[in-house]
Coordinates of C-alpha atoms and ligand atoms in Angstrom, one line a residue:
X1 CA 150.6 120.3 137.3
X2 CA 147.3 118.9 135.8
X3 CA 145.1 116.9 138.1
X4 CA 143.3 114.0 136.3
X5 CA 140.5 112.5 138.3
X6 CA 139.7 109.0 137.1
X7 CA 143.0 108.9 135.3
X8 CA 143.3 105.2 135.9
X9 CA 140.2 104.6 133.8
X10 CA 139.8 104.0 130.1
X11 CA 139.5 107.5 128.7
X12 CA 141.5 109.3 131.5
X13 CA 144.5 107.0 131.1
X14 CA 144.8 108.0 127.4
X15 CA 144.7 111.7 128.2
X16 CA 147.3 111.1 130.9
X17 CA 149.6 109.6 128.4
X18 CA 149.1 112.4 125.8
X19 CA 149.5 115.2 128.4
X20 CA 152.8 113.7 129.5
X21 CA 154.0 113.3 125.9
X22 CA 153.0 116.9 125.4
X23 CA 155.2 118.2 128.2
X24 CA 152.7 118.6 131.0
X25 CA 153.2 117.2 134.6
X26 CA 150.2 115.2 135.7
X27 CA 148.8 113.9 138.9
X28 CA 146.3 111.0 138.6
X29 CA 143.7 110.8 141.3
X30 CA 141.6 107.6 141.3
X31 CA 140.0 105.4 144.0
X32 CA 140.6 102.3 141.8
X33 CA 136.9 101.2 142.2
X34 CA 136.7 101.0 138.4
X35 CA 140.2 102.2 137.4
X36 CA 143.4 100.1 137.1
X37 CA 146.6 101.2 138.8
X38 CA 148.6 99.6 136.0
X39 CA 147.0 102.0 133.5
X40 CA 148.8 104.9 135.3
X41 CA 152.1 104.6 133.5
X42 CA 152.8 108.3 133.4
X43 CA 152.9 111.1 136.0
X44 CA 152.2 110.7 139.7
X45 CA 149.3 108.8 141.3
X46 CA 147.2 109.2 144.5
X47 CA 144.6 106.7 145.6
X48 CA 141.9 109.1 146.8
X49 CA 138.1 109.1 146.7
X50 CA 136.6 112.4 145.6
X51 CA 134.0 111.9 148.4
X52 CA 136.7 112.4 151.0
X53 CA 137.0 116.2 151.3
X54 CA 139.9 116.1 153.8
X55 CA 142.0 113.8 151.6
X56 CA 141.1 116.0 148.6
X57 CA 142.2 119.1 150.4
X58 CA 145.5 117.5 151.3
X59 CA 146.1 116.7 147.6
X60 CA 145.5 120.4 146.7
X61 CA 147.8 121.4 149.6
X62 CA 150.6 119.1 148.5
X63 CA 150.6 119.6 144.8
X64 CA 150.6 122.8 142.7
X65 CA 147.5 122.2 140.6
X66 CA 146.9 124.6 137.8
X67 CA 143.9 122.9 136.1
X68 CA 141.7 119.8 136.5
X69 CA 140.5 117.2 134.0
X70 CA 137.6 115.4 135.6
X71 CA 136.8 111.9 134.4
X72 CA 136.0 110.1 137.7
X73 CA 132.5 108.8 137.4
X74 CA 130.4 105.7 137.0
X75 CA 129.3 105.3 133.3
X76 CA 127.0 102.4 132.9
X77 CA 123.6 103.5 131.7
X78 CA 122.0 100.2 132.7
X79 CA 123.4 100.2 136.2
X80 CA 122.3 103.8 136.7
X81 CA 118.7 102.7 136.1
X82 CA 119.1 100.0 138.7
X83 CA 121.0 102.1 141.3
X84 CA 120.4 105.8 140.6
X85 CA 121.5 107.0 144.0
X86 CA 125.0 105.6 143.3
X87 CA 125.2 107.8 140.2
X88 CA 124.0 111.0 141.9
X89 CA 126.4 110.5 144.7
X90 CA 129.5 109.5 142.7
X91 CA 128.9 111.6 139.6
X92 CA 127.2 114.7 141.0
X93 CA 127.9 115.0 144.8
X94 CA 131.6 114.1 144.4
X95 CA 131.9 116.7 141.6
X96 CA 130.5 119.3 144.0
X97 CA 133.2 118.4 146.5
X98 CA 135.8 118.7 143.8
X99 CA 134.6 122.2 142.7
X100 CA 134.3 123.3 146.3
X101 CA 137.9 122.4 147.0
X102 CA 139.1 123.8 143.7
X103 CA 137.4 127.1 144.7
X104 CA 139.1 127.0 148.1
X105 CA 142.5 126.6 146.5
X106 CA 141.9 129.1 143.7
X107 CA 142.0 126.5 140.9
X108 CA 139.9 128.1 138.2
X109 CA 140.0 125.7 135.2
X110 CA 138.3 122.4 134.6
X111 CA 137.6 120.1 131.7
X112 CA 134.7 117.9 132.2
X113 CA 134.0 114.5 130.8
X114 CA 130.4 114.8 129.6
X115 CA 128.3 112.7 127.3
X116 CA 125.8 112.4 124.4
X117 CA 123.5 110.8 127.0
X118 CA 122.5 114.4 127.8
X119 CA 120.5 114.6 124.6
X120 CA 118.3 111.6 125.4
X121 CA 116.3 110.7 122.4
X122 CA 117.3 113.5 120.0
X123 CA 114.7 115.3 117.8
X124 CA 117.2 115.7 114.9
X125 CA 120.5 114.2 114.0
X126 CA 123.4 115.1 113.6
X127 CA 123.1 116.6 117.1
X128 CA 124.4 120.1 117.8
X129 CA 125.3 121.4 121.2
X130 CA 122.2 123.6 121.5
X131 CA 119.8 120.6 121.0
X132 CA 117.4 120.1 123.9
X133 CA 119.1 118.4 127.0
X134 CA 116.6 115.7 128.0
X135 CA 118.4 112.7 129.4
X136 CA 116.4 109.5 129.8
X137 CA 118.4 107.8 132.4
X138 CA 120.1 108.7 135.8
X139 CA 123.5 108.5 134.3
X140 CA 122.7 111.2 131.8
X141 CA 120.8 113.1 134.4
X142 CA 123.8 113.1 136.8
X143 CA 126.1 114.5 134.0
X144 CA 123.5 117.2 133.2
X145 CA 123.4 118.2 136.8
X146 CA 127.2 118.6 136.8
X147 CA 127.0 120.7 133.6
X148 CA 124.4 123.0 135.3
X149 CA 126.7 123.3 138.3
X150 CA 129.6 124.2 136.1
X151 CA 127.6 126.8 134.4
X152 CA 126.6 128.4 137.8
X153 CA 130.3 128.3 139.0
X154 CA 131.3 129.9 135.8
X155 CA 128.6 132.6 135.9
X156 CA 129.1 133.5 139.5
X157 CA 132.5 132.3 140.8
X158 CA 134.9 132.9 138.0
X159 CA 135.4 129.2 137.1
X160 CA 136.3 128.5 133.5
X161 CA 135.2 125.2 132.2
X162 CA 135.0 123.2 129.0
X163 CA 132.5 120.4 128.9
X164 CA 133.2 117.7 126.3
X165 CA 130.2 115.6 125.3
X166 CA 131.5 112.3 123.9
X167 CA 129.6 110.1 121.6
X168 CA 130.8 106.4 121.7
X169 CA 134.4 106.3 122.8
X170 CA 136.2 103.3 121.2
X171 CA 139.6 102.0 120.2
X172 CA 142.8 101.9 122.2
X173 CA 146.2 103.5 122.4
X174 CA 148.0 102.9 119.0
X175 CA 151.1 101.8 120.9
X176 CA 148.9 99.3 122.7
X177 CA 150.1 100.3 126.1
X178 CA 146.6 101.0 127.5
X179 CA 143.0 100.4 126.4
X180 CA 139.5 99.6 127.5
X181 CA 139.1 97.2 130.5
X182 CA 135.7 97.5 132.1
X183 CA 134.5 95.0 134.6
X184 CA 131.8 94.0 133.9
X185 CA 132.0 95.0 130.2
X186 CA 128.8 96.4 128.6
X187 CA 130.1 98.2 125.6
X188 CA 129.5 96.8 122.1
X189 CA 133.0 96.7 120.6
X190 CA 134.9 94.9 123.5
X191 CA 132.0 92.5 123.8
X192 CA 132.1 91.6 120.1
X193 CA 135.9 91.2 120.4
X194 CA 135.2 88.8 123.4
X195 CA 133.3 86.7 120.9
X196 CA 136.1 86.9 118.4
X197 CA 138.7 85.8 121.0
X198 CA 136.5 82.9 122.2
X199 CA 135.7 84.4 125.7
X200 CA 132.0 84.4 124.7
X201 CA 130.1 82.0 122.5
X202 CA 128.2 84.7 120.6
X203 CA 127.2 88.3 120.5
X204 CA 123.6 89.5 121.0
X205 CA 122.1 92.4 119.1
X206 CA 119.8 94.3 121.4
X207 CA 116.9 95.0 119.0
X208 CA 116.6 94.9 115.2
X209 CA 113.3 96.9 115.0
X210 CA 114.7 100.4 115.3
X211 CA 114.0 103.1 112.8
X212 CA 117.3 102.7 111.0
X213 CA 118.4 101.1 107.6
X214 CA 119.1 97.6 109.0
X215 CA 116.9 98.0 112.1
X216 CA 119.8 98.1 114.6
X217 CA 120.9 101.1 116.6
X218 CA 123.3 103.6 114.9
X219 CA 126.1 105.2 116.9
X220 CA 129.0 107.6 116.2
X221 CA 132.2 105.8 117.3
X222 CA 135.1 108.1 118.2
X223 CA 138.6 107.0 118.7
X224 CA 139.9 107.4 122.3
X225 CA 143.1 109.0 120.9
X226 CA 141.0 111.6 119.1
X227 CA 139.1 112.2 122.4
X228 CA 142.5 112.7 124.1
X229 CA 143.6 115.2 121.5
X230 CA 140.4 117.2 122.1
X231 CA 141.1 117.4 125.8
X232 CA 144.6 118.7 125.1
X233 CA 143.1 121.3 122.8
X234 CA 140.5 122.2 125.4
X235 CA 143.2 122.7 128.0
X236 CA 145.1 125.0 125.6
X237 CA 141.8 126.8 124.9
X238 CA 141.4 127.5 128.6
X239 CA 145.0 128.7 128.9
X240 CA 144.0 131.7 126.8
X241 CA 142.7 134.3 129.3
X242 CA 140.1 135.7 126.9
X243 CA 138.4 132.4 126.1
X244 CA 135.1 131.8 127.8
X245 CA 133.6 128.5 129.2
X246 CA 132.3 126.3 126.5
X247 CA 130.7 123.1 125.5
X248 CA 131.6 120.8 122.6
X249 CA 130.4 117.6 121.0
X250 CA 133.0 115.1 120.1
X251 CA 132.2 112.6 117.4
X252 CA 133.1 111.8 113.8
X253 CA 129.7 112.8 112.4
X254 CA 129.1 109.4 110.8
X255 CA 127.0 106.6 112.2
X256 CA 127.5 102.8 112.2
X257 CA 124.8 100.3 113.0
X258 CA 125.3 97.5 115.5
X259 CA 125.4 95.1 112.5
X260 CA 128.0 97.2 110.7
X261 CA 130.1 97.2 113.9
X262 CA 129.9 93.4 114.2
X263 CA 130.7 92.9 110.5
X264 CA 133.7 95.2 110.8
X265 CA 134.9 93.3 113.9
X266 CA 134.6 90.0 111.9
X267 CA 136.6 91.5 109.0
X268 CA 139.4 93.0 111.2
X269 CA 139.8 89.9 113.4
X270 CA 139.2 87.3 110.6
X271 CA 137.1 85.4 113.0
X272 CA 133.5 84.3 112.4
X273 CA 131.1 83.9 115.4
X274 CA 127.5 83.5 116.2
X275 CA 125.3 86.6 116.2
X276 CA 121.9 86.4 118.0
X277 CA 119.1 88.9 118.1
X278 CA 117.5 89.8 121.4
X279 CA 114.9 92.3 122.5
X280 CA 115.7 96.0 122.9
X281 CA 117.8 97.2 125.8
X282 CA 116.0 99.8 127.8
X283 CA 116.8 103.4 127.0
X284 CA 118.6 103.0 123.7
X285 CA 117.9 105.9 121.2
X286 CA 117.7 104.8 117.5
X287 CA 120.4 107.1 116.2
X288 CA 123.1 109.2 117.9
X289 CA 125.4 111.1 115.6
X290 CA 127.4 114.2 116.5
X291 CA 127.6 117.5 114.8
X292 CA 131.1 118.4 116.0
X293 CA 131.6 121.4 113.7
X294 CA 132.0 123.6 116.8
X295 CA 135.0 121.6 118.1
X296 CA 136.6 121.6 114.7
X297 CA 136.1 125.3 114.3
X298 CA 137.0 126.7 117.8
X299 CA 139.3 124.0 119.1
X300 CA 140.8 123.3 115.7
X301 CA 140.2 119.6 116.5
X302 CA 140.4 117.1 113.6
X303 CA 139.9 113.4 114.3
X304 CA 142.8 111.4 113.0
X305 CA 141.1 108.0 113.2
X306 CA 137.6 108.4 111.8
X307 CA 137.7 105.0 110.0
X308 CA 135.8 102.3 111.9
X309 CA 138.2 99.7 110.8
X310 CA 141.1 101.6 112.2
X311 CA 139.2 102.1 115.5
X312 CA 138.4 98.3 115.7
X313 CA 142.0 97.4 114.7
X314 CA 143.5 99.3 117.7
X315 CA 140.8 97.9 120.0
X316 CA 141.6 94.4 118.7
X317 CA 145.4 94.7 119.3
X318 CA 144.7 95.8 122.8
X319 CA 142.1 93.1 123.4
X320 CA 144.5 90.4 122.3
X321 CA 147.1 91.7 124.7
X322 CA 144.6 92.0 127.6
X323 CA 143.3 88.5 127.0
X324 CA 146.5 86.8 126.0
X325 CA 145.4 83.8 128.1
X326 CA 142.6 83.1 125.7
X327 CA 144.9 82.9 122.7
X328 CA 145.9 79.3 121.9
Ligands
UFG401 N1 124.7 96.6 122.0 C1 124.2 95.4 121.5 N2 124.7 94.3 122.1 C2 125.6 94.3 123.2 C3 126.0 95.6 123.6 C4 125.5 96.7 123.0 O1 123.4 95.3 120.6 O2 126.0 93.3 123.7 C5 124.2 97.8 121.3 C6 123.4 98.8 122.2 O3 122.1 98.4 122.4 C7 123.6 100.1 121.5 C8 125.0 99.9 120.8 O4 125.2 98.5 120.8 O5 122.7 100.2 120.5 C9 126.1 100.6 121.5 O6 126.1 100.2 122.9 P1 127.2 100.6 124.0 O7 126.8 100.0 125.3 O8 128.5 100.2 123.4 O9 127.2 102.2 124.0 P2 126.0 103.2 124.3 O10 125.6 103.8 123.0 O11 124.8 102.5 125.0 O12 126.6 104.1 125.4 C10 127.6 105.1 125.1 C11 128.5 105.3 126.4 C12 127.6 105.8 127.5 C13 126.9 107.0 127.0 C14 126.1 106.7 125.8 C15 125.4 108.0 125.3 O13 129.1 104.1 126.7 O14 128.5 106.2 128.6 O15 126.9 106.2 124.8 O16 124.2 107.6 124.6 F1 126.0 107.4 128.0

């Protein structure tokens, strides 16, 4: 059985679906602080907090866990700047607990949900895995601390891990059964779709004086189904006894500016709405684009939905379903 921490959240729920479709038994562990129980439509579910070591031990006693996919974390960069302690406790300390209990029960494989935030403001793009790790906010710092911990556990305690550094996760399940549902929402695409559906009056661009073609930030948007597929491939990679711990970037290798994302959302939804320009949001790098050649080569990972319109289309289908009360 595969344990999925944070499996009631956005990315974890998509991996839960894919693993079940691929013949794996899953156990979702989530404290539902951010996750949604209704997103756990496959496998078993336990409402447990990773900070509660005794509860965690009883989960490992009860279920035959062969590997762990670890998503449970807070993920708002802005909030991490306001409340850093929360991030070090939830993202780092709780992962330490998890690794301790895994070690106690002889569970030796883990796939970790890491982030492009580790690179901070990159010196060159596209970004390779060996670029300097210099996070500029507590969120990225907490994830880097976990990567360092994983490396130690791998070097000295026989743990095998794969750390997957996502760029901008976007889109939704193509069958529209699950999707993004953050509360409060801070991510660009769902906020733009809120404007399209009439939940907000307008969308604000945070800064148009960046060093990019149109002055707005450029990001590499990667479909959540492609992320899910990379996790499945990472699990299969760790099932091979001779494969070592490893780290992979996950992105499409192409960047879209905030303006391009907004225009694509207008095109896909067929709705026009007001676009305002505000000052910069703290801690936003100009450009983040992945070099994911390593994942393509070693994991044989090939994104199926690299087209931004396809990504927005699936996000829009889900957004309409989630907000059906806004549709006249
Ligand atoms: N943006 C706007 N207006 C908005 C919301 C966002 O202009 O209302 C801009 C942001 O300033 C940024 C871009 O849209 O330039 C994308 O912002 P998101 O919040 O959607 O995503 P981020 O790039 O900030 O964050 C993502 C993940 C984080 C991760 C980070 C790595 O959500 O978890 O990438 O850099 F840490």
